CSV table of C-alpha atoms and ligand atoms in Angstrom, one decimal:
chain,number,residue,atom,x,y,z
A,1,MET,CA,12.2,-23.8,14.5
A,2,LYS,CA,10.1,-21.0,12.9
A,3,THR,CA,6.4,-21.2,12.8
A,4,ALA,CA,4.0,-20.2,10.1
A,5,VAL,CA,0.4,-20.4,8.7
A,6,ILE,CA,-0.5,-20.8,5.1
A,7,TYR,CA,-3.1,-18.6,3.5
A,8,ALA,CA,-4.5,-19.8,0.2
A,9,ARG,CA,-7.2,-18.3,-2.0
A,10,TYR,CA,-8.9,-19.5,-5.1
A,11,SER,CA,-11.2,-17.4,-7.2
A,12,SER,CA,-13.5,-19.4,-9.5
A,13,ASP,CA,-13.4,-16.5,-12.1
A,14,ASN,CA,-10.0,-17.5,-13.3
A,15,GLN,CA,-9.5,-21.0,-14.7
A,16,THR,CA,-5.7,-20.5,-15.1
A,17,GLU,CA,-5.2,-20.0,-11.4
A,18,GLN,CA,-3.2,-22.5,-9.3
A,19,SER,CA,-5.6,-24.7,-7.4
A,20,ILE,CA,-5.9,-24.6,-3.6
A,21,GLU,CA,-4.1,-28.0,-3.4
A,22,GLY,CA,-1.4,-26.7,-5.7
A,23,GLN,CA,-0.9,-23.6,-3.6
A,24,LEU,CA,-0.7,-25.6,-0.4
A,25,ARG,CA,1.8,-28.0,-1.9
A,26,VAL,CA,4.1,-25.2,-3.0
A,27,CYS,CA,3.8,-23.4,0.3
A,28,GLN,CA,4.5,-26.6,2.3
A,29,ASP,CA,7.6,-27.3,0.2
A,30,TYR,CA,8.7,-23.8,0.7
A,31,ALA,CA,8.3,-24.2,4.5
A,32,GLN,CA,10.2,-27.4,4.5
A,33,ARG,CA,13.1,-26.0,2.6
A,34,ASN,CA,13.3,-23.1,5.0
A,35,ASP,CA,12.8,-25.0,8.3
A,36,ILE,CA,9.4,-23.6,9.0
A,37,VAL,CA,6.7,-25.5,10.8
A,38,ILE,CA,3.2,-25.0,9.5
A,39,ILE,CA,0.7,-24.8,12.4
A,40,LYS,CA,-2.5,-24.0,10.5
A,41,THR,CA,-3.9,-23.3,7.0
A,42,TYR,CA,-6.5,-20.7,6.1
A,43,ILE,CA,-8.4,-21.1,2.9
A,44,ASP,CA,-10.8,-18.9,1.0
A,45,ARG,CA,-12.5,-20.6,-1.9
A,46,ALA,CA,-14.1,-18.7,-4.8
A,47,MET,CA,-13.2,-15.3,-3.3
A,48,THR,CA,-11.7,-12.5,-5.3
A,49,GLY,CA,-8.6,-10.7,-4.0
A,50,THR,CA,-10.2,-7.3,-4.4
A,51,ASN,CA,-12.3,-7.3,-1.3
A,52,ASP,CA,-11.1,-7.9,2.3
A,53,ASN,CA,-14.3,-9.6,3.4
A,54,ARG,CA,-12.7,-13.0,3.0
A,55,PRO,CA,-13.7,-15.0,6.2
A,56,ASP,CA,-10.5,-17.1,6.5
A,57,PHE,CA,-8.3,-14.1,5.6
A,58,GLN,CA,-10.0,-12.1,8.3
A,59,GLN,CA,-9.6,-14.9,10.8
A,60,MET,CA,-5.9,-15.2,10.0
A,61,ILE,CA,-5.4,-11.5,10.5
A,62,LYS,CA,-7.3,-11.7,13.8
A,63,ASP,CA,-5.3,-14.7,15.0
A,64,SER,CA,-2.0,-13.0,14.2
A,65,ASP,CA,-2.2,-11.1,17.5
A,66,LYS,CA,-2.1,-14.4,19.5
A,67,LYS,CA,1.6,-14.6,18.9
A,68,GLU,CA,1.2,-18.3,17.9
A,69,PHE,CA,2.9,-17.9,14.5
A,70,GLU,CA,5.7,-15.7,13.0
A,71,HIS,CA,5.0,-16.0,9.3
A,72,VAL,CA,2.2,-16.1,6.8
A,73,ILE,CA,3.1,-18.0,3.7
A,74,VAL,CA,1.3,-17.4,0.5
A,75,TYR,CA,1.8,-19.0,-2.9
A,76,LYS,CA,2.1,-15.6,-4.6
A,77,LEU,CA,1.6,-12.1,-3.2
A,78,ASP,CA,-1.6,-11.7,-5.2
A,79,ARG,CA,-3.1,-14.4,-3.1
A,80,PHE,CA,-2.8,-12.1,0.0
A,81,SER,CA,-4.5,-9.2,-1.8
A,82,ARG,CA,-4.7,-7.7,-5.2
A,83,ASN,CA,-5.2,-4.3,-3.7
A,84,LYS,CA,-2.3,-2.0,-2.7
A,85,TYR,CA,-4.1,-0.3,0.2
A,86,GLU,CA,-5.4,-3.6,1.6
A,87,THR,CA,-2.0,-5.1,1.3
A,88,ALA,CA,-0.3,-2.2,3.0
A,89,LYS,CA,-3.0,-2.1,5.7
A,90,TYR,CA,-2.9,-5.8,6.5
A,91,LYS,CA,0.8,-6.1,6.2
A,92,LYS,CA,1.0,-3.3,8.8
A,93,ILE,CA,-1.3,-5.2,11.2
A,94,LEU,CA,0.8,-8.4,10.7
A,95,LYS,CA,4.0,-6.4,11.2
A,96,ASP,CA,2.6,-4.9,14.4
A,97,ASN,CA,1.9,-8.4,15.7
A,98,GLY,CA,5.4,-9.5,14.8
A,99,VAL,CA,4.3,-11.5,11.8
A,100,LYS,CA,6.0,-11.5,8.4
A,101,LEU,CA,4.5,-12.2,5.1
A,102,LEU,CA,6.4,-14.6,2.8
A,103,SER,CA,5.7,-15.6,-0.8
A,104,ALA,CA,6.7,-19.1,-1.8
A,105,MET,CA,7.0,-18.2,-5.5
A,106,GLU,CA,8.6,-14.8,-5.3
A,107,ASN,CA,11.9,-14.0,-3.9
A,108,ILE,CA,11.7,-10.7,-2.0
A,109,PRO,CA,14.7,-9.6,0.0
A,110,ASP,CA,13.9,-7.7,3.1
A,111,THR,CA,15.8,-4.5,2.2
A,112,PRO,CA,14.6,-1.1,1.2
A,113,GLU,CA,15.1,-2.0,-2.4
A,114,GLY,CA,13.2,-5.2,-1.8
A,115,ILE,CA,10.3,-3.3,-0.4
A,116,ILE,CA,10.2,-1.0,-3.4
A,117,LEU,CA,10.3,-4.0,-5.7
A,118,GLU,CA,7.6,-5.7,-3.5
A,119,SER,CA,5.3,-2.7,-3.8
A,120,LEU,CA,6.0,-2.8,-7.5
A,121,LEU,CA,4.9,-6.4,-7.8
A,122,GLU,CA,1.8,-5.6,-5.8
A,123,GLY,CA,1.1,-2.7,-8.1
A,124,MET,CA,1.3,-5.0,-11.0
A,125,ALA,CA,-1.0,-7.5,-9.4
A,126,GLU,CA,-3.5,-4.8,-8.7
A,127,TYR,CA,-3.4,-3.6,-12.3
A,128,TYR,CA,-4.0,-7.1,-13.5
A,129,SER,CA,-6.9,-7.5,-11.1
A,130,ALA,CA,-8.5,-4.3,-12.4
A,131,LYS,CA,-8.4,-5.8,-15.9
A,132,LEU,CA,-9.8,-9.0,-14.6
A,133,ALA,CA,-12.6,-7.3,-12.7
A,134,GLN,CA,-13.7,-5.7,-16.0
A,135,LYS,CA,-13.8,-9.0,-17.7
A,136,VAL,CA,-15.8,-10.6,-14.8
A,137,LYS,CA,-18.1,-7.7,-14.9
A,138,ARG,CA,-18.9,-8.1,-18.5
A,139,GLY,CA,-19.5,-11.8,-18.1
A,140,MET,CA,-21.5,-11.6,-14.9
A,141,LYS,CA,-24.9,-13.1,-15.1
A,142,GLU,CA,-27.8,-10.8,-14.5
A,143,THR,CA,-29.7,-13.6,-12.8
A,144,ARG,CA,-27.5,-13.4,-9.7
A,145,LEU,CA,-29.8,-10.9,-8.1
A,146,LYS,CA,-33.0,-9.4,-9.5
A,147,GLY,CA,-31.6,-6.0,-8.6
A,148,ASN,CA,-34.5,-4.8,-6.6
A,149,PHE,CA,-34.2,-1.8,-4.3
A,150,THR,CA,-34.0,-2.9,-0.7
A,151,GLY,CA,-35.6,0.1,0.9
A,152,GLY,CA,-34.6,3.2,2.7
A,153,THR,CA,-33.9,6.6,1.2
A,154,ILE,CA,-32.7,6.6,-2.4
A,155,ILE,CA,-29.5,8.6,-3.0
A,156,TYR,CA,-29.4,11.7,-5.1
A,157,GLY,CA,-29.4,10.9,-8.9
A,158,TYR,CA,-31.7,7.9,-8.7
A,159,LYS,CA,-35.4,7.1,-8.4
A,160,VAL,CA,-37.3,4.0,-7.5
A,161,GLU,CA,-40.1,2.6,-9.7
A,162,ASN,CA,-41.7,-0.9,-9.2
A,163,HIS,CA,-38.9,-1.8,-6.8
A,164,LYS,CA,-36.3,-1.1,-9.4
A,165,ILE,CA,-33.7,1.6,-9.2
A,166,LEU,CA,-33.6,3.9,-12.1
A,167,ILE,CA,-31.6,7.0,-13.1
A,168,ASN,CA,-33.2,10.3,-12.3
A,169,GLU,CA,-31.9,12.0,-15.4
A,170,GLU,CA,-32.2,15.6,-14.1
A,171,GLN,CA,-30.2,14.8,-11.0
A,172,ALA,CA,-27.8,12.5,-12.8
A,173,GLU,CA,-26.8,15.5,-14.9
A,174,VAL,CA,-25.8,17.3,-11.7
A,175,VAL,CA,-23.9,14.2,-10.4
A,176,ARG,CA,-22.0,14.0,-13.7
A,177,PHE,CA,-21.2,17.7,-13.5
A,178,ILE,CA,-19.8,17.4,-10.0
A,179,TYR,CA,-17.6,14.5,-11.0
A,180,GLU,CA,-16.4,16.2,-14.2
A,181,GLN,CA,-15.5,19.4,-12.4
A,182,TYR,CA,-13.8,17.7,-9.5
A,183,SER,CA,-11.7,15.6,-11.9
A,184,LEU,CA,-10.7,18.7,-13.8
A,185,GLY,CA,-9.4,20.2,-10.6
A,186,THR,CA,-12.2,22.6,-9.7
A,187,TYR,CA,-12.4,23.3,-6.0
A,188,VAL,CA,-15.5,22.0,-4.2
A,189,LYS,CA,-16.4,25.5,-3.1
A,190,ASP,CA,-16.4,26.6,-6.7
A,191,ILE,CA,-18.5,23.7,-7.7
A,192,ILE,CA,-21.0,24.7,-5.1
A,193,ALA,CA,-20.9,28.3,-6.3
A,194,GLU,CA,-21.5,27.2,-9.9
A,195,LEU,CA,-24.5,25.0,-8.8
A,196,ASN,CA,-25.9,27.9,-6.8
A,197,SER,CA,-25.6,30.3,-9.7
A,198,LYS,CA,-27.5,27.8,-11.9
A,199,ARG,CA,-30.1,27.6,-9.0
A,200,ILE,CA,-29.5,23.8,-8.7
A,201,PHE,CA,-30.3,22.8,-5.1
A,202,ASN,CA,-30.5,19.7,-3.1
A,203,ARG,CA,-33.9,19.3,-1.5
A,204,GLY,CA,-34.5,23.0,-1.8
A,205,LYS,CA,-31.2,24.0,-0.2
A,206,PRO,CA,-27.7,24.8,-1.6
A,207,PHE,CA,-25.4,21.8,-1.7
A,208,ALA,CA,-23.3,21.4,1.4
A,209,ARG,CA,-19.6,20.6,1.2
A,210,ASN,CA,-20.2,17.2,2.9
A,211,THR,CA,-22.9,16.3,0.4
A,212,ILE,CA,-20.6,17.0,-2.5
A,213,TYR,CA,-17.9,14.8,-0.9
A,214,ASN,CA,-20.4,12.1,-0.2
A,215,ILE,CA,-21.5,12.1,-3.8
A,216,LEU,CA,-17.9,12.0,-5.0
A,217,LYS,CA,-17.1,9.1,-2.7
A,218,ASN,CA,-20.2,7.0,-3.4
A,219,GLU,CA,-19.3,3.9,-5.5
A,220,LYS,CA,-22.9,3.4,-6.4
A,221,TYR,CA,-22.6,6.1,-9.0
A,222,SER,CA,-20.2,3.9,-10.9
A,223,GLY,CA,-22.7,1.1,-10.8
A,224,ILE,CA,-21.2,-0.9,-7.9
A,225,TYR,CA,-23.2,-1.7,-4.8
A,226,ARG,CA,-21.4,-3.5,-2.0
A,227,PHE,CA,-23.2,-5.5,0.6
A,228,LYS,CA,-21.2,-7.5,3.1
A,229,ASP,CA,-18.8,-9.5,1.0
A,230,GLU,CA,-20.7,-9.3,-2.2
A,231,ILE,CA,-20.7,-6.9,-5.0
A,232,PHE,CA,-23.9,-6.3,-7.0
A,233,GLU,CA,-23.6,-4.6,-10.3
A,234,ASN,CA,-27.2,-4.8,-11.4
A,235,MET,CA,-28.8,-2.7,-8.8
A,236,TYR,CA,-27.6,0.8,-9.5
A,237,PRO,CA,-27.3,1.8,-13.1
A,238,ALA,CA,-24.0,3.7,-13.5
A,239,ILE,CA,-24.2,7.4,-13.8
A,240,VAL,CA,-20.4,8.0,-13.9
A,241,PRO,CA,-18.0,5.9,-16.0
A,242,ASN,CA,-15.7,3.7,-13.9
A,243,GLU,CA,-12.6,5.5,-15.1
A,244,ILE,CA,-13.9,8.9,-13.9
A,245,TYR,CA,-15.0,7.4,-10.6
A,246,THR,CA,-11.6,5.9,-9.9
A,247,LYS,CA,-9.8,9.1,-11.0
A,248,VAL,CA,-11.9,11.1,-8.6
A,249,ARG,CA,-11.5,8.6,-5.8
A,250,ASN,CA,-7.8,8.7,-6.1
A,251,LYS,CA,-7.8,12.4,-6.1
A,252,ILE,CA,-9.8,12.6,-2.9
A,253,ASP,CA,-7.5,10.1,-1.2
A,254,LEU,CA,-4.5,12.1,-2.4
A,255,ASN,CA,-5.9,15.3,-0.9
A,256,LYS,CA,-6.3,13.4,2.3
A,257,TYR,CA,-2.5,12.8,2.3
A,258,GLY,CA,-2.1,16.4,1.3
A,259,LYS,CA,-3.3,17.3,4.8
A,260,ARG,CA,-0.1,15.8,6.2
A,261,SER,CA,-1.2,13.0,8.4
A,262,VAL,CA,0.4,12.6,11.9
A,263,GLU,CA,2.0,9.4,10.6
A,264,LEU,CA,3.7,11.2,7.8
A,265,VAL,CA,5.2,13.8,10.2
A,266,TYR,CA,6.2,11.1,12.6
A,267,LEU,CA,8.0,9.3,9.9
A,268,LEU,CA,10.0,12.4,9.1
A,269,ARG,CA,11.0,12.9,12.7
A,270,HIS,CA,13.2,9.8,12.8
A,271,LYS,CA,15.2,10.9,9.8
A,272,LEU,CA,16.2,14.4,11.0
A,273,LYS,CA,19.9,15.0,12.0
A,274,CYS,CA,21.8,18.1,13.0
A,275,GLY,CA,24.0,19.1,10.1
A,276,TYR,CA,26.7,20.4,12.5
A,277,CYS,CA,27.0,17.8,15.3
A,278,GLY,CA,25.2,14.9,13.7
A,279,MET,CA,22.9,14.3,16.7
A,280,PRO,CA,19.2,13.6,16.1
A,281,ILE,CA,16.8,16.6,15.9
A,282,SER,CA,13.7,16.0,17.9
A,283,ALA,CA,10.5,17.8,18.7
A,284,GLU,CA,9.9,19.5,22.0
A,285,CYS,CA,7.4,21.8,23.5
A,286,GLY,CA,8.2,25.3,24.7
A,287,THR,CA,6.3,28.4,25.9
A,288,ALA,CA,6.3,31.6,23.9
A,289,LYS,CA,6.6,35.1,25.5
A,290,ASP,CA,2.8,35.5,25.4
A,291,GLY,CA,2.4,32.2,27.3
A,292,SER,CA,1.1,30.1,24.4
A,293,LYS,CA,2.5,26.6,23.8
A,294,ARG,CA,4.9,26.3,20.9
A,295,HIS,CA,6.5,23.2,19.3
A,296,TYR,CA,10.0,23.2,18.1
A,297,TYR,CA,12.6,21.0,16.6
A,298,LYS,CA,15.8,21.1,18.6
A,299,CYS,CA,19.2,19.5,18.2
A,300,LEU,CA,19.6,16.8,20.8
A,301,GLY,CA,23.4,17.7,21.0
A,302,ARG,CA,22.6,21.3,21.9
A,303,LYS,CA,20.1,20.2,24.4
A,304,ARG,CA,22.8,18.1,26.1
A,305,ASN,CA,25.2,21.0,25.9
A,306,ASN,CA,27.7,19.4,23.6
A,307,GLY,CA,28.7,22.8,22.3
A,308,CYS,CA,26.4,22.8,19.2
A,309,THR,CA,24.7,26.1,18.5
A,310,LYS,CA,22.1,25.0,16.0
A,311,SER,CA,19.0,27.1,16.6
A,312,SER,CA,15.6,25.6,17.1
A,313,VAL,CA,13.0,25.8,14.4
A,314,ARG,CA,9.3,26.0,14.5
A,315,LYS,CA,7.7,22.5,14.2
A,316,GLU,CA,4.8,22.9,11.8
A,317,THR,CA,6.4,25.3,9.3
A,318,PHE,CA,9.6,23.3,9.2
A,319,GLU,CA,7.7,20.0,8.6
A,320,ASN,CA,5.8,21.5,5.8
A,321,PHE,CA,8.9,22.9,4.2
A,322,VAL,CA,10.7,19.5,4.4
A,323,LEU,CA,7.7,17.6,3.1
A,324,ASP,CA,7.2,20.0,0.2
A,325,ASN,CA,10.7,19.6,-0.9
A,326,ILE,CA,10.8,15.8,-0.6
A,327,LEU,CA,7.6,15.6,-2.7
A,328,LYS,CA,9.0,18.0,-5.2
A,329,VAL,CA,12.1,15.9,-5.7
A,330,LEU,CA,10.1,12.7,-5.8
A,331,SER,CA,7.9,14.1,-8.5
A,332,ASN,CA,10.6,15.7,-10.6
A,333,SER,CA,10.8,13.7,-13.8
A,334,GLU,CA,14.5,14.0,-14.1
A,335,TYR,CA,15.2,12.4,-10.7
A,336,VAL,CA,12.3,10.0,-11.1
A,337,ASP,CA,14.0,8.8,-14.3
A,338,THR,CA,17.2,8.2,-12.5
A,339,ILE,CA,15.4,6.2,-9.9
A,340,ILE,CA,13.4,4.2,-12.5
A,341,GLU,CA,16.6,3.4,-14.3
A,342,ALA,CA,18.1,2.1,-11.1
A,343,LEU,CA,14.9,0.1,-10.3
A,344,PHE,CA,15.0,-1.4,-13.8
A,345,LYS,CA,18.6,-2.4,-13.4
A,346,LEU,CA,17.8,-3.9,-10.0
A,347,GLN,CA,15.0,-5.9,-11.7
A,348,GLU,CA,17.4,-7.0,-14.4
A,349,MET,CA,19.8,-8.2,-11.8
A,350,GLN,CA,17.2,-10.1,-9.8
A,351,SER,CA,15.6,-11.7,-12.8
A,352,ASN,CA,18.9,-12.4,-14.5
A,353,THR,CA,18.6,-16.0,-13.5
A,354,ASN,CA,19.2,-17.6,-16.9
A,355,SER,CA,22.6,-18.8,-15.9
A,356,LEU,CA,21.0,-20.2,-12.7
A,357,ILE,CA,18.3,-21.9,-14.7
A,358,ASN,CA,20.9,-23.3,-17.1
A,359,SER,CA,23.0,-24.8,-14.2
A,360,LEU,CA,19.8,-26.2,-12.7
A,361,VAL,CA,18.9,-27.8,-16.0
A,362,LYS,CA,22.4,-29.3,-16.2
A,363,GLU,CA,22.1,-30.6,-12.7
A,364,TYR,CA,18.7,-32.1,-13.6
A,365,LYS,CA,20.1,-33.9,-16.6
A,366,GLN,CA,23.0,-35.3,-14.7
A,367,ALA,CA,20.7,-36.7,-12.0
A,368,GLU,CA,18.5,-38.1,-14.7
A,369,ILE,CA,21.4,-39.9,-16.3
A,370,SER,CA,22.5,-41.4,-12.9
A,371,LEU,CA,18.9,-42.5,-12.3
A,372,ASN,CA,18.8,-44.2,-15.7
A,373,ASN,CA,22.1,-46.0,-15.0
A,374,ILE,CA,20.7,-47.4,-11.8
A,375,MET,CA,17.5,-48.4,-13.6
A,376,LYS,CA,19.7,-50.3,-16.1
A,377,ALA,CA,21.5,-52.0,-13.3
A,378,VAL,CA,18.1,-52.9,-11.7
A,379,GLU,CA,17.0,-54.4,-15.1
A,380,GLN,CA,20.1,-56.5,-15.1
A,381,GLY,CA,19.1,-57.8,-11.7
A,382,ILE,CA,21.5,-55.8,-9.5
A,383,VAL,CA,19.3,-54.7,-6.6
A,384,ASN,CA,20.5,-54.1,-3.1
A,385,ASN,CA,19.9,-51.6,-0.3
A,386,THR,CA,22.4,-49.2,-1.7
A,387,THR,CA,20.8,-49.0,-5.1
A,388,ASN,CA,17.4,-48.6,-3.5
A,389,LYS,CA,18.6,-45.7,-1.3
A,390,ARG,CA,20.4,-44.1,-4.2
A,391,MET,CA,17.2,-44.2,-6.4
A,392,LYS,CA,15.1,-42.5,-3.7
A,393,GLU,CA,17.7,-39.8,-3.4
A,394,LEU,CA,17.9,-39.2,-7.0
A,395,GLU,CA,14.1,-39.1,-7.4
A,396,ASN,CA,13.9,-36.6,-4.6
A,397,LYS,CA,16.7,-34.5,-6.1
A,398,LEU,CA,14.9,-34.4,-9.5
A,399,GLU,CA,11.7,-33.2,-7.8
A,400,ASP,CA,13.6,-30.6,-5.9
A,401,ILE,CA,15.5,-29.2,-8.9
A,402,ASP,CA,12.2,-29.2,-10.9
A,403,ARG,CA,10.7,-27.0,-8.2
A,404,GLN,CA,13.7,-24.6,-8.2
A,405,ILE,CA,13.5,-24.3,-11.9
A,406,LEU,CA,9.8,-23.4,-11.7
A,407,ILE,CA,10.6,-20.7,-9.1
A,408,GLU,CA,13.4,-19.2,-11.1
A,409,LYS,CA,11.2,-19.1,-14.2
A,410,SER,CA,8.4,-17.4,-12.3
A,411,LYS,CA,10.8,-14.6,-11.3
A,412,ASN,CA,11.4,-14.0,-15.0
A,413,ALA,CA,7.7,-13.9,-15.6
A,414,PHE,CA,7.4,-10.9,-13.3
A,415,LYS,CA,9.6,-8.7,-15.4
A,416,VAL,CA,8.0,-5.4,-16.1
A,417,SER,CA,8.9,-2.8,-18.7
A,418,LYS,CA,10.6,0.5,-17.8
A,419,GLN,CA,7.4,2.3,-18.8
A,420,ALA,CA,5.3,0.1,-16.5
A,421,ILE,CA,7.8,0.8,-13.6
A,422,LYS,CA,7.5,4.5,-14.3
A,423,GLU,CA,3.7,4.5,-14.4
A,424,PHE,CA,3.6,2.5,-11.2
A,425,TYR,CA,6.1,4.7,-9.5
A,426,ILE,CA,4.2,7.9,-10.3
A,427,GLU,CA,1.0,6.2,-9.3
A,428,ALA,CA,2.5,5.0,-6.1
A,429,LEU,CA,3.8,8.5,-5.4
A,430,LYS,CA,0.3,9.9,-5.7
A,431,LEU,CA,-1.3,7.3,-3.7
A,432,GLU,CA,1.3,6.3,-1.1
A,433,PRO,CA,3.7,9.3,-0.5
A,434,LYS,CA,4.1,8.0,3.0
A,435,LEU,CA,5.5,4.7,1.9
A,436,LEU,CA,7.8,6.3,-0.6
A,437,ILE,CA,9.1,8.9,1.8
A,438,ASP,CA,9.8,6.2,4.3
A,439,TYR,CA,11.8,4.0,1.9
A,440,ALA,CA,13.3,6.7,-0.3
A,441,ILE,CA,14.8,8.9,2.4
A,442,LYS,CA,17.8,7.9,4.3
A,443,GLU,CA,18.5,11.0,6.3
A,444,ILE,CA,17.8,14.7,6.4
A,445,ARG,CA,20.6,16.9,7.6
A,446,VAL,CA,19.5,20.3,8.9
A,447,TYR,CA,21.7,23.3,8.8
A,448,GLU,CA,20.9,26.9,9.6
A,449,ASP,CA,20.7,27.9,6.0
A,450,LYS,CA,20.2,24.6,4.1
A,451,LEU,CA,18.8,21.1,4.1
A,452,GLU,CA,20.6,18.1,2.8
A,453,ILE,CA,18.2,15.3,1.9
A,454,ILE,CA,19.9,12.0,1.3
A,455,PHE,CA,17.8,9.6,-0.8
A,456,ASN,CA,18.3,5.9,-0.7
A,457,SER,CA,19.3,4.5,-4.0
A,458,PRO,CA,17.3,1.6,-5.1
A,459,ILE,CA,20.6,-0.1,-5.7
A,460,LYS,CA,22.7,0.1,-2.6
A,461,ARG,CA,26.4,-0.6,-3.2
A,462,SER,CA,28.1,-0.2,0.1
A,463,PRO,CA,26.4,0.7,3.4
A,464,ASP,CA,29.7,2.3,4.7
A,465,THR,CA,30.1,4.9,2.1
A,466,ASN,CA,27.7,7.2,0.3
A,467,GLN,CA,28.0,5.1,-2.7
A,468,GLY,CA,24.7,4.5,-4.4
A,469,PHE,CA,22.9,7.2,-2.5
A,470,PHE,CA,21.3,10.3,-3.9
A,471,LEU,CA,22.0,13.5,-2.2
A,472,PHE,CA,19.8,16.5,-2.7
A,473,THR,CA,20.9,19.8,-1.1
A,474,PHE,CA,18.4,22.5,-0.6
A,475,ASN,CA,20.0,25.9,-0.2
A,476,SER,CA,17.2,27.8,1.3
A,477,LYS,CA,16.6,30.8,3.5
A,478,LEU,CA,15.6,28.5,6.2
A,479,PRO,CA,15.7,30.7,9.3
A,480,GLN,CA,14.0,33.5,7.6
A,481,TYR,CA,11.3,31.2,6.4
A,482,ILE,CA,10.7,29.8,9.8
A,483,GLN,CA,10.7,33.2,11.5
A,484,ASN,CA,8.7,35.2,9.0
A,485,LYS,CA,6.4,32.4,8.0
A,486,GLU,CA,7.0,33.3,4.4
A,487,LYS,CA,7.1,30.9,1.5
A,488,PRO,CA,10.5,29.5,1.4
A,489,ASN,CA,12.9,31.1,-1.1
A,490,MET,CA,14.6,28.3,-2.8
A,491,VAL,CA,17.9,29.3,-4.2
A,492,ASP,CA,18.7,26.2,-6.0
A,493,ILE,CA,18.7,22.5,-5.6
A,494,GLU,CA,22.0,20.7,-5.7
A,495,VAL,CA,21.9,17.1,-6.7
A,496,LYS,CA,24.6,14.6,-6.1
A,497,TYR,CA,24.4,11.0,-6.9
A,498,TYR,CA,27.3,8.9,-5.6
A,499,VAL,CA,28.3,6.0,-7.8
B,1,ZN,ZN1,23.7,19.9,16.7
């Protein structure tokens, strides 16, 4: 028997939300149908999905390392979190603890394409939440907090008068300038140079890089102040519009990924195969002529003397080359369109449940007729153990079919347009290249003079053949690039899509 806990969340901002009791009932039904024992329930009432300071949620995450349960069941994915990063972060923690997230109302197959679809659904939930947050913000009562300054040093751009935080217009101009320039793509060093040339200083000294980044990352400039699990929007008057703040924040996060995190490279490592002998290519450490340590990628076959003669390549330069090319393909609109098209088809397939709904409705009607016939019999005085038992059975069946119809209908409700998929995919690529690389790449075959990058197709037809996979071949001057540390000279990219 599998074990699980239920996590339910209800935010008072949205009247149309399923109640806690409703969520629990659907989750419990789901568990019963799937032979899962519920050992505990975690409930956060009146909490929004946008912040992770939900006490029961945190407790559930904490408890997941006790190995007492294998699954977390939620009514819908957006109960878990409405934020992509948080979802990714906490799902990772759960996964590391051997715990899997299940959604009672959404059918998510555990395959690469399922994962892509899942992140798609999460993206939609987040989009929805951002809209909701705007509405809530507008309707938020000023009385919640008087908005008094709580003490300490006031940040650049503001001043304090009579315990109230006010905009320091002169400094606010500078803050707006920094945000505008950064969002336009100006380098931080150039922003500093520009400020210096205008003789605009911070406390009498030129702005430091860190100060600029701190300004760019400070949510208070968009009017939001977070304290513990609460958000106060009436303390700091906004200096920067929310859209600009979000844009800048995404850009900063993207640049962080641009630095190629260890995780990103680690991910890549498991996908590398020798193009000649098919053995994995793994990193190893060597010593150069001058005695310094060097890291290489070497064919495991050659290392084990299987006769392969594939030469080793320098680690860092090679990694950068591969990642550059993957990102290039993933951001090429022509290829992206092909992927979007496939994702859309996948969605069509998954949500093409009309025939299923029809047969469920038919089944429901038949059960209803049978039940009515028994009722008539009962009215005529024919009552025995068998009729009683049969009535119970039919009643349960009707309830069960009703639930199934509801679930199938909810799948249809999640359908998103091609444009929305595209927007989300492009957004996801910017924000989560790691996730996309992991799910999009099947294998990277390394030759002396070219790379073959095989992309998973969102629709996989047969695992035995290449059917349904994208194959991108990079004919490059690979050894020269590695040796001379020059920019790679891309001859051309050959694209094959097996159908
Ligand atoms: Zn080899």
